[in-house]
PDB file of C-alpha atoms in Angstrom:
ATOM      1  CA  MET N 252       0.190  -0.114  -0.142  1.00 61.00           C
ATOM      2  CA  ALA N 253       2.813   2.411   1.095  1.00 66.00           C
ATOM      3  CA  SER N 254       4.301   1.343  -2.300  1.00 70.00           C
ATOM      4  CA  THR N 255       1.465   2.389  -4.085  1.00 78.00           C
ATOM      5  CA  ARG N 256       0.950   5.565  -2.692  1.00 81.00           C
ATOM      6  CA  TRP N 257       4.805   6.736  -3.288  1.00 80.00           C
ATOM      7  CA  SER N 258       4.328   5.449  -6.998  1.00 84.00           C
ATOM      8  CA  ARG N 259       0.952   7.681  -7.526  1.00 85.00           C
ATOM      9  CA  ARG N 260       3.046  10.569  -5.797  1.00 88.00           C
ATOM     10  CA  ARG N 261       5.946  10.267  -8.070  1.00 90.00           C
ATOM     11  CA  ALA N 262       3.761  10.413 -10.956  1.00 90.00           C
ATOM     12  CA  ARG N 263       1.718  13.151  -9.642  1.00 90.00           C
ATOM     13  CA  ASN N 264       5.088  14.913  -9.343  1.00 93.00           C
ATOM     14  CA  THR N 265       6.604  14.081 -12.808  1.00 94.00           C
ATOM     15  CA  VAL N 266       3.593  15.149 -14.235  1.00 93.00           C
ATOM     16  CA  ARG N 267       3.716  18.292 -12.657  1.00 94.00           C
ATOM     17  CA  ARG N 268       7.469  19.263 -12.996  1.00 94.00           C
ATOM     18  CA  ASN N 269       7.050  18.592 -16.634  1.00 95.00           C
ATOM     19  CA  LEU N 270       3.785  20.894 -16.918  1.00 95.00           C
ATOM     20  CA  THR N 271       5.364  23.830 -15.164  1.00 94.00           C
ATOM     21  CA  ARG N 272       5.818  27.055 -17.387  1.00 95.00           C
ATOM     22  CA  PHE N 273       6.834  25.425 -20.834  1.00 96.00           C
ATOM     23  CA  ASP N 274       7.072  27.580 -23.579  1.00 95.00           C
ATOM     24  CA  VAL N 275       4.853  28.015 -26.596  1.00 96.00           C
ATOM     25  CA  ARG N 276       5.342  30.378 -29.762  1.00 96.00           C
ATOM     26  CA  LEU N 277       1.554  31.036 -30.938  1.00 97.00           C
ATOM     27  CA  ARG N 278       0.665  32.738 -34.488  1.00 96.00           C
ATOM     28  CA  SER N 279      -1.356  35.999 -34.150  1.00 97.00           C
ATOM     29  CA  SER N 280      -3.912  37.811 -36.734  1.00 95.00           C
ATOM     30  CA  CYS N 281      -0.618  39.508 -38.435  1.00 94.00           C
ATOM     31  CA  PRO N 282       1.331  37.000 -40.438  1.00 93.00           C
ATOM     32  CA  GLY N 283       4.616  36.679 -39.523  1.00 93.00           C
ATOM     33  CA  ILE N 284       4.067  38.460 -35.997  1.00 96.00           C
ATOM     34  CA  GLY N 285       3.705  35.855 -33.010  1.00 96.00           C
ATOM     35  CA  PHE N 286       2.903  35.676 -29.289  1.00 97.00           C
ATOM     36  CA  ALA N 287       5.440  34.340 -26.924  1.00 97.00           C
ATOM     37  CA  ALA N 288       3.516  32.029 -24.464  1.00 97.00           C
ATOM     38  CA  ARG N 289       4.567  30.347 -21.106  1.00 97.00           C
ATOM     39  CA  ILE N 290       1.998  27.919 -19.768  1.00 97.00           C
ATOM     40  CA  THR N 291       1.598  26.145 -16.699  1.00 97.00           C
ATOM     41  CA  ALA N 292      -0.966  23.434 -16.613  1.00 96.00           C
ATOM     42  CA  THR N 293      -2.769  21.460 -13.595  1.00 96.00           C
ATOM     43  CA  VAL N 294      -3.612  17.912 -14.493  1.00 95.00           C
ATOM     44  CA  LEU N 295      -6.920  17.245 -12.142  1.00 95.00           C
ATOM     45  CA  THR N 296      -6.938  13.566 -12.256  1.00 93.00           C
ATOM     46  CA  GLU N 297      -5.237  11.693  -9.607  1.00 91.00           C
ATOM     47  CA  PRO N 298      -3.221   8.724 -10.851  1.00 91.00           C
ATOM     48  CA  PRO N 299      -2.711   6.096 -11.979  1.00 90.00           C
ATOM     49  CA  TYR N 300      -2.800   7.310 -15.442  1.00 91.00           C
ATOM     50  CA  PRO N 301      -3.594   5.574 -18.718  1.00 92.00           C
ATOM     51  CA  GLY N 302       0.203   5.901 -19.591  1.00 91.00           C
ATOM     52  CA  THR N 303       3.485   7.131 -18.060  1.00 93.00           C
ATOM     53  CA  ALA N 304       3.914  10.228 -16.178  1.00 93.00           C
ATOM     54  CA  GLU N 305       6.321  11.453 -19.404  1.00 94.00           C
ATOM     55  CA  GLU N 306       3.499  10.220 -21.979  1.00 95.00           C
ATOM     56  CA  ILE N 307       0.521  12.094 -20.001  1.00 95.00           C
ATOM     57  CA  ALA N 308       2.835  15.319 -19.801  1.00 95.00           C
ATOM     58  CA  ARG N 309       3.642  15.210 -23.690  1.00 95.00           C
ATOM     59  CA  SER N 310       0.010  15.017 -24.377  1.00 96.00           C
ATOM     60  CA  VAL N 311      -1.273  17.717 -22.223  1.00 96.00           C
ATOM     61  CA  ARG N 312       1.377  19.956 -23.350  1.00 96.00           C
ATOM     62  CA  THR N 313       0.316  19.051 -27.098  1.00 96.00           C
ATOM     63  CA  ALA N 314      -3.299  19.394 -26.176  1.00 96.00           C
ATOM     64  CA  LEU N 315      -2.680  23.005 -24.901  1.00 97.00           C
ATOM     65  CA  ARG N 316      -0.537  24.036 -27.669  1.00 96.00           C
ATOM     66  CA  ARG N 317      -3.278  23.226 -30.019  1.00 96.00           C
ATOM     67  CA  ALA N 318      -5.776  24.425 -28.096  1.00 96.00           C
ATOM     68  CA  ALA N 319      -4.071  27.927 -27.883  1.00 96.00           C
ATOM     69  CA  GLY N 320      -3.241  27.800 -31.237  1.00 95.00           C
ATOM     70  CA  GLU N 321      -6.919  27.736 -32.423  1.00 93.00           C
ATOM     71  CA  VAL N 322      -7.784  31.179 -30.520  1.00 96.00           C
ATOM     72  CA  SER N 323      -4.389  33.158 -30.967  1.00 97.00           C
ATOM     73  CA  THR N 324      -4.619  33.559 -34.530  1.00 96.00           C
ATOM     74  CA  ASP N 325      -7.961  35.639 -34.163  1.00 96.00           C
ATOM     75  CA  CYS N 326      -6.109  37.668 -31.737  1.00 96.00           C
ATOM     76  CA  ASP N 327      -4.170  41.534 -32.241  1.00 96.00           C
ATOM     77  CA  PRO N 328      -0.492  41.642 -31.344  1.00 96.00           C
ATOM     78  CA  ALA N 329      -1.278  45.147 -31.011  1.00 95.00           C
ATOM     79  CA  ASP N 330      -3.666  44.591 -28.483  1.00 96.00           C
ATOM     80  CA  LEU N 331      -1.969  42.497 -25.973  1.00 96.00           C
ATOM     81  CA  ALA N 332      -4.197  42.590 -23.364  1.00 96.00           C
ATOM     82  CA  SER N 333      -7.178  41.489 -24.985  1.00 96.00           C
ATOM     83  CA  ALA N 334      -5.319  38.556 -26.217  1.00 97.00           C
ATOM     84  CA  ARG N 335      -3.876  37.629 -22.726  1.00 97.00           C
ATOM     85  CA  ASP N 336      -7.697  37.856 -21.583  1.00 97.00           C
ATOM     86  CA  VAL N 337      -9.085  35.771 -24.624  1.00 96.00           C
ATOM     87  CA  LEU N 338      -6.115  32.995 -24.327  1.00 97.00           C
ATOM     88  CA  GLY N 339      -6.150  32.859 -20.374  1.00 96.00           C
ATOM     89  CA  GLN N 340      -9.840  32.468 -20.731  1.00 96.00           C
ATOM     90  CA  HIS N 341      -9.757  29.849 -23.056  1.00 96.00           C
ATOM     91  CA  LEU N 342      -7.129  27.657 -21.024  1.00 96.00           C
ATOM     92  CA  ALA N 343      -8.508  28.162 -18.083  1.00 96.00           C
ATOM     93  CA  ARG N 344     -11.582  25.711 -19.098  1.00 95.00           C
ATOM     94  CA  GLN N 345     -11.444  22.359 -18.431  1.00 96.00           C
ATOM     95  CA  HIS N 346      -9.802  19.992 -20.989  1.00 96.00           C
ATOM     96  CA  GLN N 347      -9.219  16.345 -21.295  1.00 94.00           C
ATOM     97  CA  LEU N 348      -7.194  14.073 -23.289  1.00 95.00           C
ATOM     98  CA  PRO N 349      -9.116  11.351 -25.333  1.00 91.00           C
ATOM     99  CA  THR N 350      -7.841   8.322 -23.525  1.00 92.00           C
ATOM    100  CA  GLU N 351      -9.482   5.807 -21.146  1.00 91.00           C
ATOM    101  CA  PRO N 352      -9.839   7.100 -18.517  1.00 91.00           C
ATOM    102  CA  PRO N 353      -9.748  10.419 -19.869  1.00 93.00           C
ATOM    103  CA  VAL N 354      -7.095  12.898 -18.084  1.00 95.00           C
ATOM    104  CA  GLU N 355      -8.567  16.189 -17.085  1.00 96.00           C
ATOM    105  CA  PHE N 356      -6.701  19.421 -17.030  1.00 97.00           C
ATOM    106  CA  VAL N 357      -6.779  22.933 -16.726  1.00 97.00           C
ATOM    107  CA  ALA N 358      -4.070  25.945 -17.588  1.00 97.00           C
ATOM    108  CA  GLU N 359      -2.922  29.213 -16.974  1.00 96.00           C
ATOM    109  CA  VAL N 360      -0.786  31.610 -19.678  1.00 96.00           C
ATOM    110  CA  THR N 361       1.277  34.580 -19.732  1.00 96.00           C
ATOM    111  CA  LEU N 362       1.524  36.193 -22.749  1.00 97.00           C
ATOM    112  CA  ASP N 363       4.258  38.463 -24.354  1.00 97.00           C
ATOM    113  CA  LEU N 364       5.894  39.606 -27.509  1.00 97.00           C
ATOM    114  CA  LEU N 365       9.480  39.050 -28.268  1.00 96.00           C
ATOM    115  CA  PRO N 366      11.476  42.347 -29.018  1.00 96.00           C
ATOM    116  CA  ASP N 367      11.453  41.484 -33.092  1.00 96.00           C
ATOM    117  CA  ASP N 368       7.856  41.046 -32.683  1.00 96.00           C
ATOM    118  CA  ARG N 369       7.511  44.400 -30.592  1.00 96.00           C
ATOM    119  CA  ALA N 370       9.240  46.218 -33.252  1.00 96.00           C
ATOM    120  CA  ALA N 371       7.110  44.632 -36.320  1.00 96.00           C
ATOM    121  CA  VAL N 372       3.964  45.826 -34.535  1.00 96.00           C
ATOM    122  CA  ALA N 373       5.200  49.203 -34.156  1.00 96.00           C
ATOM    123  CA  THR N 374       6.278  49.501 -37.854  1.00 96.00           C
ATOM    124  CA  LEU N 375       2.608  48.307 -38.716  1.00 94.00           C
ATOM    125  CA  LEU N 376       1.123  50.559 -36.520  1.00 94.00           C
ATOM    126  CA  ALA N 377       3.073  53.471 -37.875  1.00 96.00           C
ATOM    127  CA  ALA N 378       2.082  52.386 -41.634  1.00 95.00           C
ATOM    128  CA  GLN N 379      -1.264  51.685 -40.666  1.00 93.00           C
ATOM    129  CA  ARG N 380      -1.594  55.593 -39.081  1.00 94.00           C
ATOM    130  CA  GLN N 381       0.204  56.808 -42.348  1.00 95.00           C
ATOM    131  CA  GLN N 382      -2.448  55.095 -44.495  1.00 95.00           C
ATOM    132  CA  ALA N 383      -5.369  56.393 -42.542  1.00 94.00           C
ATOM    133  CA  VAL N 384      -4.343  59.900 -42.873  1.00 94.00           C
ATOM    134  CA  ALA N 385      -3.536  59.353 -46.451  1.00 94.00           C
ATOM    135  CA  ASP N 386      -7.122  57.967 -46.997  1.00 91.00           C
ATOM    136  CA  ILE N 387      -9.094  60.766 -44.949  1.00 91.00           C
ATOM    137  CA  LEU N 388      -6.969  63.371 -46.918  1.00 93.00           C
ATOM    138  CA  ARG N 389      -8.056  61.717 -49.986  1.00 92.00           C
ATOM    139  CA  ARG N 390     -11.536  61.072 -49.141  1.00 89.00           C
ATOM    140  CA  GLN N 391     -11.984  64.817 -47.975  1.00 91.00           C
ATOM    141  CA  LYS N 392     -10.412  66.169 -51.045  1.00 92.00           C
ATOM    142  CA  THR N 393     -13.041  64.141 -53.188  1.00 88.00           C
ATOM    143  CA  ASP N 394     -15.969  65.109 -50.802  1.00 87.00           C
ATOM    144  CA  ALA N 395     -14.831  68.797 -51.455  1.00 89.00           C
ATOM    145  CA  LEU N 396     -13.976  68.726 -55.328  1.00 87.00           C
ATOM    146  CA  ALA N 397     -17.690  66.904 -55.442  1.00 85.00           C
ATOM    147  CA  ALA N 398     -19.578  69.457 -53.572  1.00 85.00           C
ATOM    148  CA  GLU N 399     -18.051  72.381 -55.456  1.00 85.00           C
ATOM    149  CA  LEU N 400     -18.499  70.742 -59.047  1.00 84.00           C
ATOM    150  CA  ALA N 401     -22.234  70.013 -58.322  1.00 84.00           C
ATOM    151  CA  ASP N 402     -22.949  73.411 -58.967  1.00 82.00           C
ATOM    152  CA  PRO N 403     -22.739  73.902 -62.317  1.00 81.00           C
ATOM    153  CA  ALA N 404     -21.783  77.725 -62.096  1.00 82.00           C
ATOM    154  CA  ALA N 405     -18.610  76.329 -60.194  1.00 84.00           C
ATOM    155  CA  LEU N 406     -18.273  73.524 -62.854  1.00 77.00           C
ATOM    156  CA  LEU N 407     -17.832  76.492 -65.646  1.00 77.00           C
ATOM    157  CA  VAL N 408     -15.737  78.138 -63.889  1.00 79.00           C
ATOM    158  CA  ARG N 409     -13.462  75.410 -63.706  1.00 79.00           C
ATOM    159  CA  TRP N 410     -13.498  75.232 -67.332  1.00 75.00           C
ATOM    160  CA  VAL N 411     -13.341  78.761 -68.230  1.00 73.00           C
ATOM    161  CA  GLU N 412      -9.861  79.017 -65.713  1.00 78.00           C
ATOM    162  CA  ARG N 413      -8.028  76.407 -68.054  1.00 70.00           C
ATOM    163  CA  GLU N 414      -5.351  78.084 -70.346  1.00 61.00           C
ATOM    164  CA  GLY N 415      -6.660  78.405 -73.996  1.00 66.00           C
ATOM    165  CA  VAL N 416      -9.869  77.797 -73.365  1.00 66.00           C
ATOM    166  CA  ASP N 417     -11.889  78.203 -76.760  1.00 69.00           C
ATOM    167  CA  TRP N 418     -14.625  81.006 -75.967  1.00 63.00           C
ATOM    168  CA  SER N 419     -16.640  79.969 -78.914  1.00 65.00           C
ATOM    169  CA  LYS N 420     -17.606  76.592 -77.774  1.00 66.00           C
ATOM    170  CA  LEU N 421     -19.043  78.266 -74.254  1.00 62.00           C
ATOM    171  CA  SER N 422     -22.841  78.878 -75.658  1.00 65.00           C
ATOM    172  CA  GLY N 423     -22.817  74.930 -76.073  1.00 65.00           C
ATOM    173  CA  LEU N 424     -21.511  74.089 -72.852  1.00 70.00           C
ATOM    174  CA  ALA N 425     -24.835  74.521 -70.865  1.00 65.00           C
ATOM    175  CA  ASP N 426     -26.154  70.797 -71.284  1.00 70.00           C
ATOM    176  CA  ASP N 427     -22.733  69.090 -70.886  1.00 76.00           C
ATOM    177  CA  VAL N 428     -22.103  71.419 -67.692  1.00 76.00           C
ATOM    178  CA  THR N 429     -25.563  70.459 -65.990  1.00 78.00           C
ATOM    179  CA  SER N 430     -25.108  66.902 -66.876  1.00 79.00           C
ATOM    180  CA  LEU N 431     -21.420  66.645 -65.439  1.00 79.00           C
ATOM    181  CA  ALA N 432     -22.761  68.495 -62.494  1.00 78.00           C
ATOM    182  CA  GLU N 433     -25.516  66.045 -61.799  1.00 75.00           C
ATOM    183  CA  VAL N 434     -23.166  63.270 -61.768  1.00 75.00           C
ATOM    184  CA  PHE N 435     -20.808  64.983 -59.472  1.00 76.00           C
ATOM    185  CA  ALA N 436     -24.186  65.784 -57.219  1.00 75.00           C
ATOM    186  CA  LEU N 437     -24.729  62.151 -56.877  1.00 72.00           C
ATOM    187  CA  HIS N 438     -21.528  61.596 -54.686  1.00 72.00           C
ATOM    188  CA  ARG N 439     -22.012  61.275 -50.849  1.00 68.00           C
ATOM    189  CA  PRO N 440     -19.309  61.675 -48.006  1.00 72.00           C
ATOM    190  CA  GLU N 441     -18.878  58.559 -46.043  1.00 67.00           C
ATOM    191  CA  ASP N 442     -20.728  60.016 -43.123  1.00 63.00           C
ATOM    192  CA  GLU N 443     -23.900  60.689 -45.062  1.00 63.00           C
ATOM    193  CA  ARG N 444     -24.417  57.183 -46.616  1.00 62.00           C
ATOM    194  CA  SER N 445     -26.879  56.043 -44.126  1.00 64.00           C
ATOM    195  CA  VAL N 446     -30.488  55.239 -44.410  1.00 67.00           C
ATOM    196  CA  GLU N 447     -31.488  58.587 -43.194  1.00 69.00           C
ATOM    197  CA  HIS N 448     -29.665  60.199 -45.436  1.00 62.00           C
ATOM    198  CA  GLY N 449     -31.005  58.257 -48.538  1.00 67.00           C
ATOM    199  CA  ALA N 450     -34.513  58.849 -46.941  1.00 73.00           C
ATOM    200  CA  VAL N 451     -33.887  62.831 -47.174  1.00 71.00           C
ATOM    201  CA  GLU N 452     -32.441  62.256 -51.171  1.00 71.00           C
ATOM    202  CA  VAL N 453     -35.667  60.794 -51.957  1.00 75.00           C
ATOM    203  CA  LEU N 454     -37.790  63.273 -50.572  1.00 75.00           C
ATOM    204  CA  ARG N 455     -35.835  66.062 -51.847  1.00 74.00           C
ATOM    205  CA  GLU N 456     -36.104  64.158 -55.599  1.00 77.00           C
ATOM    206  CA  PHE N 457     -39.966  63.616 -54.698  1.00 80.00           C
ATOM    207  CA  LEU N 458     -40.516  67.334 -53.903  1.00 76.00           C
ATOM    208  CA  THR N 459     -38.226  68.938 -56.933  1.00 78.00           C
ATOM    209  CA  SER N 460     -40.621  66.865 -59.192  1.00 81.00           C
ATOM    210  CA  PHE N 461     -43.442  69.089 -58.795  1.00 79.00           C
ATOM    211  CA  PRO N 462     -42.323  72.345 -60.018  1.00 76.00           C
ATOM    212  CA  ASP N 463     -45.732  74.004 -59.962  1.00 80.00           C
ATOM    213  CA  HIS N 464     -45.593  76.633 -56.550  1.00 77.00           C
ATOM    214  CA  ALA N 465     -49.369  75.467 -56.268  1.00 80.00           C
ATOM    215  CA  GLN N 466     -48.200  71.954 -55.892  1.00 80.00           C
ATOM    216  CA  LYS N 467     -45.269  72.508 -53.457  1.00 78.00           C
ATOM    217  CA  ARG N 468     -47.751  74.450 -51.053  1.00 81.00           C
ATOM    218  CA  MET N 469     -49.908  71.318 -50.916  1.00 81.00           C
ATOM    219  CA  LEU N 470     -47.072  68.768 -50.400  1.00 81.00           C
ATOM    220  CA  TYR N 471     -45.543  71.128 -47.625  1.00 81.00           C
ATOM    221  CA  THR N 472     -49.009  71.636 -46.216  1.00 83.00           C
ATOM    222  CA  LEU N 473     -49.743  67.627 -46.199  1.00 83.00           C
ATOM    223  CA  LEU N 474     -46.045  66.954 -44.599  1.00 82.00           C
ATOM    224  CA  ALA N 475     -46.799  69.431 -41.916  1.00 84.00           C
ATOM    225  CA  ALA N 476     -50.057  67.603 -41.108  1.00 87.00           C
ATOM    226  CA  GLY N 477     -48.505  64.488 -41.033  1.00 86.00           C
ATOM    227  CA  MET N 478     -45.953  65.654 -38.657  1.00 86.00           C
ATOM    228  CA  ASP N 479     -48.514  67.031 -36.536  1.00 84.00           C
ATOM    229  CA  THR N 480     -50.662  63.913 -36.429  1.00 87.00           C
ATOM    230  CA  ALA N 481     -47.209  61.911 -35.435  1.00 87.00           C
ATOM    231  CA  GLN N 482     -47.413  64.103 -32.490  1.00 86.00           C
ATOM    232  CA  ARG N 483     -43.920  66.350 -33.909  1.00 85.00           C
ATOM    233  CA  PRO N 484     -45.434  70.003 -33.769  1.00 86.00           C
ATOM    234  CA  GLN N 485     -42.054  71.570 -34.020  1.00 86.00           C
ATOM    235  CA  HIS N 486     -41.163  69.637 -36.971  1.00 84.00           C
ATOM    236  CA  ALA N 487     -44.622  70.631 -38.433  1.00 83.00           C
ATOM    237  CA  ALA N 488     -43.678  74.156 -37.514  1.00 85.00           C
ATOM    238  CA  LYS N 489     -40.566  74.055 -39.336  1.00 84.00           C
ATOM    239  CA  ALA N 490     -42.358  72.380 -42.366  1.00 79.00           C
ATOM    240  CA  LEU N 491     -44.953  75.122 -42.205  1.00 79.00           C
ATOM    241  CA  ALA N 492     -42.116  77.656 -42.162  1.00 81.00           C
ATOM    242  CA  LEU N 493     -40.711  76.164 -45.442  1.00 76.00           C
ATOM    243  CA  LEU N 494     -43.790  76.344 -47.022  1.00 69.00           C
ATOM    244  CA  ASN N 495     -43.998  80.036 -46.616  1.00 68.00           C
ATOM    245  CA  GLY N 496     -40.641  80.253 -47.969  1.00 63.00           C
ATOM    246  CA  HIS N 497     -41.698  78.767 -50.714  1.00 52.00           C
ATOM    247  CA  ALA N 498     -44.689  81.104 -51.190  1.00 44.00           C
ATOM    248  CA  VAL N 499     -44.522  83.591 -54.214  1.00 36.00           C
ATOM    249  CA  VAL N 500     -45.946  86.623 -55.515  1.00 36.00           C
ATOM    250  CA  ASP N 501     -48.519  85.838 -58.166  1.00 38.00           C
ATOM    251  CA  PRO N 502     -46.973  86.831 -61.743  1.00 39.00           C
ATOM    252  CA  VAL N 503     -48.333  90.092 -62.965  1.00 39.00           C
ATOM    253  CA  GLY N 504     -51.699  90.334 -64.533  1.00 38.00           C
ATOM    254  CA  GLU N 505     -52.824  87.449 -62.586  1.00 40.00           C
ATOM    255  CA  SER N 506     -55.370  88.171 -59.649  1.00 35.00           C
TER     256      SER N 506
END
């Protein structure tokens, strides 16, 4: 009996020794950049084990390396704190070897980046910031230029400012300039590409499809009435203010 207890204690100590602070290199979500992990496992199953202590320790290390690798590839090396949480939570769950009987175990992990990986992350972040600034400036330039050229007059001014402009073609440019301006007017900045902005565009197109001022008065009156029915009196008042803005003086000769 004493010999059996000593044998079990020896097997338990051997497993523990072989599962304390073993190193693992893990891939991250960025190719070429990896994590340096150090894992300590605790076997919950008491001996005797379905194999030698060394075999059980090797199998547990292999299983934990595989388990850590399953989640590390989704972790951003630039967000080390989140990667530590994700990996720590995953390895802290109870795992088991597919043996008979199964060997159950849990693990703790410390995670860091080696100096070369830290330098690679710093280089990557610098490149991303530079690209982000370039993208923002390009979008701002595009948005500003499209907003300017959506006005036919502004588009015509751009044409007139060119060197060697042929003034004889000016009279025939009206239709082309208007068509081009309409194309630029279709552009929308990124922060205006939403359902709400789309609805505003539809409403604007609908209202402008009724050029007659009497029709406009009717539409704005109906719009204000709908807002008032929806218990939005402030919006109804604004719609009525727009109605007054669209009111025009009757043409000369009409009563």
